[in-house]
Coordinates of C-alpha atoms in Angstrom, one line a residue:
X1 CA -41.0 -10.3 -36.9
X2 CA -40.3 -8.8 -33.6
X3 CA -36.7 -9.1 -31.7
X4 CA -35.6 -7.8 -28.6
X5 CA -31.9 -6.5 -28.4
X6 CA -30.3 -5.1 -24.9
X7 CA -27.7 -1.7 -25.3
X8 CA -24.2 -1.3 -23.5
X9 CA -22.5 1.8 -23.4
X10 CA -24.8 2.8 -26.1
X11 CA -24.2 -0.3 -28.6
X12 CA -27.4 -2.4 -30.3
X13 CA -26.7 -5.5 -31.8
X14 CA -27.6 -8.8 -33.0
X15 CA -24.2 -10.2 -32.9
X16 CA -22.2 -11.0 -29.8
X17 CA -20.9 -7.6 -28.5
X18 CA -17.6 -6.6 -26.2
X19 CA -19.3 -4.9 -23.5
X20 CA -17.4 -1.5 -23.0
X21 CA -16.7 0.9 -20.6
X22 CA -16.4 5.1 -20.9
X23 CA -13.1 6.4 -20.5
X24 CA -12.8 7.3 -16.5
X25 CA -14.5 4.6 -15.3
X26 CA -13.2 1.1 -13.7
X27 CA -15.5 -1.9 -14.1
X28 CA -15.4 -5.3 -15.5
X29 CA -17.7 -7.2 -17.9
X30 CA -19.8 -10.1 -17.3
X31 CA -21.3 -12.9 -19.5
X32 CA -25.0 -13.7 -18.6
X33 CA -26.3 -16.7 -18.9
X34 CA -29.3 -18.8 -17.0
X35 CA -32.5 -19.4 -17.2
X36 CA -35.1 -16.2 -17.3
X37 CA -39.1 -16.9 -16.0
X38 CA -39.9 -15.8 -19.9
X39 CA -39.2 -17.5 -23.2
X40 CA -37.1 -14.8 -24.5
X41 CA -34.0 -16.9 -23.7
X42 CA -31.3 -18.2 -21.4
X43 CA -29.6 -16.5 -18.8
X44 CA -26.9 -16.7 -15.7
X45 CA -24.4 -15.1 -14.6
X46 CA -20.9 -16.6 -15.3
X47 CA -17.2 -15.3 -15.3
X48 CA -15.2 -15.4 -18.5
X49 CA -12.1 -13.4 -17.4
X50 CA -11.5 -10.9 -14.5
X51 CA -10.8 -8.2 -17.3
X52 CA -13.5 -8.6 -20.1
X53 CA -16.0 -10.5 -21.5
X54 CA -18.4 -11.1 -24.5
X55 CA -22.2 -10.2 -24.6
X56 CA -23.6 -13.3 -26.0
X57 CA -26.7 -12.7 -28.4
X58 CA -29.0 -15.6 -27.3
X59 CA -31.7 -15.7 -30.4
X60 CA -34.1 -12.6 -30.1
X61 CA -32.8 -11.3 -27.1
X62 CA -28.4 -9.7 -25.9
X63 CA -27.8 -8.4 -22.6
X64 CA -24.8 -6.9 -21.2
X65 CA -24.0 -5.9 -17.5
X66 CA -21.0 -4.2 -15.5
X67 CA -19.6 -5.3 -12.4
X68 CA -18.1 -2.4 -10.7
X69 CA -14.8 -3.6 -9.2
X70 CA -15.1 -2.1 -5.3
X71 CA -19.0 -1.3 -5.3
X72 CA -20.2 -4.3 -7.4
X73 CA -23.5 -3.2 -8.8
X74 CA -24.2 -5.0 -11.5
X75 CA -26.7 -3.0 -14.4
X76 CA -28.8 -3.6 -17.2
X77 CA -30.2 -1.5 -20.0
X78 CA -32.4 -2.6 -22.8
X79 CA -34.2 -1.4 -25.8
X80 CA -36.8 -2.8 -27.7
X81 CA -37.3 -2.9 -31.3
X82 CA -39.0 -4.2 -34.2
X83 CA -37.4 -4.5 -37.7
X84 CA -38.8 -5.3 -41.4
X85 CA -38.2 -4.8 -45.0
X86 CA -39.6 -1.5 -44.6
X87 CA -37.9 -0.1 -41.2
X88 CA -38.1 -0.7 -37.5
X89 CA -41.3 -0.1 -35.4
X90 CA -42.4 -0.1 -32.1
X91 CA -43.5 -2.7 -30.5
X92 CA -47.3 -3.8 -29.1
X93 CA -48.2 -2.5 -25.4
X94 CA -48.9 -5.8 -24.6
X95 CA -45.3 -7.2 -26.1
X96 CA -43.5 -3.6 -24.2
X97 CA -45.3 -4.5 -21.0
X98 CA -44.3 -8.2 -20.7
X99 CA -40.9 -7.5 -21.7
X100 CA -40.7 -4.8 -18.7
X101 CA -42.0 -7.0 -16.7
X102 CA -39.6 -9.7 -17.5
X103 CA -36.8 -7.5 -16.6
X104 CA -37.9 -6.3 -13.9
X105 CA -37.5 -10.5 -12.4
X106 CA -34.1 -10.8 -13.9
X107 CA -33.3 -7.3 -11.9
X108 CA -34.0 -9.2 -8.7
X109 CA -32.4 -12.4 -10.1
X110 CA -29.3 -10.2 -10.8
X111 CA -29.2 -9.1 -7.3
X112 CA -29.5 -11.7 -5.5
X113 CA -26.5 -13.2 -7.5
X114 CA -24.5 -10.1 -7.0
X115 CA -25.0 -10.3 -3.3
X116 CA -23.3 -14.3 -4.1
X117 CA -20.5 -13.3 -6.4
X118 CA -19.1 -10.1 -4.9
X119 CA -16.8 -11.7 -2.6
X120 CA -15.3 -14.5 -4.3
X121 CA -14.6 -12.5 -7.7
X122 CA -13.4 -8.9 -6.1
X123 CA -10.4 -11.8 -4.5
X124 CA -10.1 -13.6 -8.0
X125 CA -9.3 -9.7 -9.2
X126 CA -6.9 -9.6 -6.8
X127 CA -5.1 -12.5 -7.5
X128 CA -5.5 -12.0 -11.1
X129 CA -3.6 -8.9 -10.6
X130 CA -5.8 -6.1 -11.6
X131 CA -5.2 -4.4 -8.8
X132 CA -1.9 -3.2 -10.1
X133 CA -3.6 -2.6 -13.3
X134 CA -6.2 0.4 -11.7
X135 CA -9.1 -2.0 -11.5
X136 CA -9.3 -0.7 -8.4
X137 CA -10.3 2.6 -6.7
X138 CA -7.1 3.3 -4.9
X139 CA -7.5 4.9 -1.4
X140 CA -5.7 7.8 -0.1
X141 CA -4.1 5.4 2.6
X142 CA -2.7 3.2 -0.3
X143 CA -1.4 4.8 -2.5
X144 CA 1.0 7.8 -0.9
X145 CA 0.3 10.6 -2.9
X146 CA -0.7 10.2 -6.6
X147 CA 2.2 8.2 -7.3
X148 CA 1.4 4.4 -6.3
X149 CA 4.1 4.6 -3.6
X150 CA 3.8 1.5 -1.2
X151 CA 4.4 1.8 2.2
X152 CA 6.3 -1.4 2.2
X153 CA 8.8 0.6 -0.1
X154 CA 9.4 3.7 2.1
X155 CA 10.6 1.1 4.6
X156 CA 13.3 -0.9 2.3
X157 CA 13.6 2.4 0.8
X158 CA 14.7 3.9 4.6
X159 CA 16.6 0.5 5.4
X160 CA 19.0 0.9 2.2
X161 CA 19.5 4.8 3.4
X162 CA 20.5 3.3 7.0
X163 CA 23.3 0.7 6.0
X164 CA 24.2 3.5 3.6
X165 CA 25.2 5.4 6.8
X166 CA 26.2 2.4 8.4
X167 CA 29.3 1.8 6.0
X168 CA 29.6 5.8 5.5
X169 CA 30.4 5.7 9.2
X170 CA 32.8 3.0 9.3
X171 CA 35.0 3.5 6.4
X172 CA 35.6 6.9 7.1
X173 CA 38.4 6.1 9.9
X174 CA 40.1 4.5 7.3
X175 CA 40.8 7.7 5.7
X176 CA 41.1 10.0 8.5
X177 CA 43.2 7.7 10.9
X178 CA 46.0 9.1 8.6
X179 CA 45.8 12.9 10.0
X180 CA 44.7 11.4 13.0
X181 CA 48.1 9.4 13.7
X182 CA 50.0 12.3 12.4
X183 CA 49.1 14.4 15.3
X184 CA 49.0 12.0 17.9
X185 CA 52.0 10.4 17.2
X186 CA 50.8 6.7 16.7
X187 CA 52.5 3.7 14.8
X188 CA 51.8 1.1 12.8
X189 CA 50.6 -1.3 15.5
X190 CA 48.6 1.7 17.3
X191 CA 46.5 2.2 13.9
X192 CA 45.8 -1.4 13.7
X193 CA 44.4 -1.4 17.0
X194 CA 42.2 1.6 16.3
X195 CA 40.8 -0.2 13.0
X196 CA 39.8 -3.5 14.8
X197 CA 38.2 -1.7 17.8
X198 CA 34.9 -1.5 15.9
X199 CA 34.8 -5.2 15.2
X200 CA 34.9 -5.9 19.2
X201 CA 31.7 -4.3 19.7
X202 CA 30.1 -5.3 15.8
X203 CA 30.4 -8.7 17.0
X204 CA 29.1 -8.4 20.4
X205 CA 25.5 -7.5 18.8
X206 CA 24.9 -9.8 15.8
X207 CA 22.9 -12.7 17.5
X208 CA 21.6 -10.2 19.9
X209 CA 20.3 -7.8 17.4
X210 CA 18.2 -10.6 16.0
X211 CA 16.2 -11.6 19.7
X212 CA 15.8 -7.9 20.4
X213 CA 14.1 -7.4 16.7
X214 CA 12.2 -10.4 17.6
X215 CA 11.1 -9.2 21.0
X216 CA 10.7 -5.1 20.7
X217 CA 10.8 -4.6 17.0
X218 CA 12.5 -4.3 14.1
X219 CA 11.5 -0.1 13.4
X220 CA 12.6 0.3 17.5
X221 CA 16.0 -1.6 17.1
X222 CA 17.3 -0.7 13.9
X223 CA 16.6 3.1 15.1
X224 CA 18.0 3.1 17.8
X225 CA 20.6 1.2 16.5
X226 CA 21.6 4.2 14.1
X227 CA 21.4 6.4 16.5
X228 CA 24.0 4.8 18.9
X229 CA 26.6 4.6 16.2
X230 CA 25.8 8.1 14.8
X231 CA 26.3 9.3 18.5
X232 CA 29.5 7.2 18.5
X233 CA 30.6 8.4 15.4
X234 CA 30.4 12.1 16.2
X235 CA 31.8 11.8 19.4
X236 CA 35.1 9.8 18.1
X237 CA 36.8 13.7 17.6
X238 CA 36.6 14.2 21.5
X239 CA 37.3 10.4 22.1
X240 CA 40.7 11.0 20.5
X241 CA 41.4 14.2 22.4
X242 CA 41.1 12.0 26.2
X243 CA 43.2 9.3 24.8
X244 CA 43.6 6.3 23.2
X245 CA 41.5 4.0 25.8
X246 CA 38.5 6.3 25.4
X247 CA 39.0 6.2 21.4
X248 CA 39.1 2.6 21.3
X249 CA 36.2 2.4 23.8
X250 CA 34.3 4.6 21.2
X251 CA 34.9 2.9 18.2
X252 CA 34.1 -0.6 20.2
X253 CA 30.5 1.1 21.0
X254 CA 29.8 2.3 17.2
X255 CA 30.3 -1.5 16.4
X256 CA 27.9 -2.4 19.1
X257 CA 25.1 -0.4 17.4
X258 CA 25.7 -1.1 13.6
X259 CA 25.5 -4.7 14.9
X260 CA 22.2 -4.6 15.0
X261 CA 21.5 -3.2 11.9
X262 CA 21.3 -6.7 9.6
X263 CA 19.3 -8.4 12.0
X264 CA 16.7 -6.0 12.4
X265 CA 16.7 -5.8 8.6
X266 CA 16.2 -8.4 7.7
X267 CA 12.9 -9.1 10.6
X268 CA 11.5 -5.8 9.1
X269 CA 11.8 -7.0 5.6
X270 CA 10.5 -10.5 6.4
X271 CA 7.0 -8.7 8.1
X272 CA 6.8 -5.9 5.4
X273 CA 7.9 -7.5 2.0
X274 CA 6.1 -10.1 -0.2
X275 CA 8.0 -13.1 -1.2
X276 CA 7.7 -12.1 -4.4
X277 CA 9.4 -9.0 -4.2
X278 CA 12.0 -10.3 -1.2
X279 CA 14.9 -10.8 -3.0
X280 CA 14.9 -7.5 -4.8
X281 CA 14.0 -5.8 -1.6
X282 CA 17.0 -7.4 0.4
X283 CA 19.6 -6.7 -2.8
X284 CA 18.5 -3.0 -3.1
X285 CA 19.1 -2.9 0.9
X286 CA 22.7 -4.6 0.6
X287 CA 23.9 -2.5 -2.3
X288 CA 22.9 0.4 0.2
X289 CA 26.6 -0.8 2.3
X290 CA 28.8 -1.0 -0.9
X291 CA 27.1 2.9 -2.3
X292 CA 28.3 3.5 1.5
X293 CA 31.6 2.5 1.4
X294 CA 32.0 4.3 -2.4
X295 CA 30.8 7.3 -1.4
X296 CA 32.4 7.4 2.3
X297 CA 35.9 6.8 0.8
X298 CA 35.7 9.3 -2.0
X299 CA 33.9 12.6 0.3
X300 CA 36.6 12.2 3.6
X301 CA 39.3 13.5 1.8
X302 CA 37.9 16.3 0.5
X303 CA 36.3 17.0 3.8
X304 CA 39.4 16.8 5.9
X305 CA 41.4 18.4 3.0
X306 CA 38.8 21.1 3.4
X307 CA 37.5 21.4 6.8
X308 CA 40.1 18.9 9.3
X309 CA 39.9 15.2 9.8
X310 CA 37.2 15.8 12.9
X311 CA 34.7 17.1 10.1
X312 CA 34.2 13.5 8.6
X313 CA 32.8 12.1 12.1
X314 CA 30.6 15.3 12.8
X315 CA 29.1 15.5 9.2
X316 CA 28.3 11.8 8.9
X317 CA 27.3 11.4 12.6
X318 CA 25.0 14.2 12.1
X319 CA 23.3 12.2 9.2
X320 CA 22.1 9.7 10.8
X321 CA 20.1 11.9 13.2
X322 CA 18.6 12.9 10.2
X323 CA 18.2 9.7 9.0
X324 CA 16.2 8.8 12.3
X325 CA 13.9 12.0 12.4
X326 CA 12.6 10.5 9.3
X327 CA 12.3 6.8 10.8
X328 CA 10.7 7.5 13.6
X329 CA 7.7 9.0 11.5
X330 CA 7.3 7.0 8.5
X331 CA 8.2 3.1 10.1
X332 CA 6.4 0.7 11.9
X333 CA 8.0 -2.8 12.6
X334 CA 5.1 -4.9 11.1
X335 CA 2.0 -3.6 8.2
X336 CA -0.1 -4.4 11.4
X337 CA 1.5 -1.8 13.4
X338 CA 1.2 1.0 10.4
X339 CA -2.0 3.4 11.0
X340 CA -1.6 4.8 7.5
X341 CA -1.2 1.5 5.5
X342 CA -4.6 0.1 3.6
X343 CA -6.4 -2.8 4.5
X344 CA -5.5 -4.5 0.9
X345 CA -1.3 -3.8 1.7
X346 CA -2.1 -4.9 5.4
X347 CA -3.1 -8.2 4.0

């Protein structure tokens, strides 16, 4: 009695098998099932899970085949083999030959049905979530480095650095407006002046930050945004010198450019960031202010302690010059606009 049993990754058996993979490859198994030209049984093609699937022994004849996940090429080996109380033996020419010849048809059946499922199940992978898994071949483009590092990320990643400035920057008059009014001589009404000058220009910019994000970009407005109040900011020592006017002038312009900084923010996050992954994206970017305020309010006094009151404006203005050399290479304001981003993140 003659049976015909098909081999996967080097497996023969009667009983349904779990087609798998070597280690270092990526692919997916497929259940066949439909209806071959010979009597040898029924085969098709059908999807049992985007992971894994069963080999289904159909009476004298199993068949396993792998779907790569970006190439999809679907294969098939077989063997052929007789058994009986006494052993296995070949079988007849005539027996060998049709069988050949029988996959040689389901070959071209195969392809043609690969050429029909490619499409819809490399997106039911997708949404399955296998991409996250390594089903597939990460690009250079989409993955930055070796790490998995998004793109997306390096831009929350850069917004939570810039409102880290942004409160850096404004808390630290706070501390030094006590040297300051020391030397110049000012009182209590003076210093409350000083402190509120910011909020005349802070609120000057918050609807107008939004329609310039809308209409130029997020990535142009939020940089140049941090660039204005790190300007501002390191300027504020010489402001003081020329007087008061010219301080509170200064201070009005640093609120002018960190007014732009939430509305821009929150365009780039709504063009770069998933729903999905929105609200952590927004809360990492927010706690970026209070890490701000925490660590401006804890360096200043050791800084003017050690190096004078003007130190705090120059060291923290000089950061976000920093901050921008690094903006200006690594953001765009939409995926669309991102040469380096993949086609899969794009989407």
């Amino acid at each position: 009695m003659h049976a015909v049993t098909a081999s996967c990754g080097g497996l023969y058996s009667h009983q349904p098998i779990a087609c798998s993979a070597p280690v270092g490859t990526r692919r997916c198994a497929l259940p066949l099932t439909g209806r071959p030209t010979t009597g040898l049984g029924q085969a098709g093609l059908s999807i049992a899970s985007p992971r894994a699937a069963w080999v289904h022994d159909v009476s004298t004849y199993s068949s396993c085949c792998s779907l790569t996940a970006r190439a999809v090429s679907i294969s098939c080996s077989s063997a052929y083999s007789s058994s009986s109380s006494g052993g296995q033996h070949a079988l007849q020419p005539q027996q060998a030959a049709h069988a050949q010849s029988y996959f040689r048809q389901w070959q071209q059946q195969l392809h043609r049905r690969r050429q029909q499922l490619a499409p819809p199940l490399q997106a039911r992978l997708m949404s399955a979530g296998d991409d996250a898994d390594g089903m597939f071949d990460k690009s250079p483009q989409f993955l930055e480095g070796l790490s998995g590092w998004r793109r997306r990320w390096t831009i929350v990643l850069l917004c939570f650095m810039a409102f880290m400035l942004c409160n850096m920057d404004r808390v630290n008059m706070s501390i030094a407006v006590l040297p300051m009014s020391q030397q110049y001589g000012w009182n209590t009404q003076t210093i409350g002046l000083v402190q509120s000058s910011f909020f005349w220009g802070y609120l000057l910019t918050q609807v107008l930050g939004g329609i310039w994000a809308d209409r130029f970009g997020g990535k142009v407005v939020l940089g140049l945004g941090v660039v204005w109040w790190s300007l501002a900011t390191a300027c504020t020592p010489i402001a003081a010198q020329a007087g008061l006017p010219t301080l509170l002038c200064a201070r009005a312009l640093m609120g002018v450019g960190e007014g732009v900084a939430m509305p821009a923010m929150n365009n780039l996050l709504s063009r770069w960031v998933p729903v999905a992954e929105r609200s952590r994206s927004l809360a990492l970017v927010y706690s970026g202010m209070f890490i701000g305020s925490i660590a401006g309010l804890a360096l200043s006094p050791a800084m003017i302690a050690a190096m004078g009151w003007p130190s705090v404006f120059y060291i923290f203005g000089s950061l976000g010059i920093v901050w921008y050399s690094c903006w200006s290479s690594r953001a765009a304001s939409t995926p669309a606009d991102d040469t380096s981003i993949s086609k899969a993140e794009k989407v």
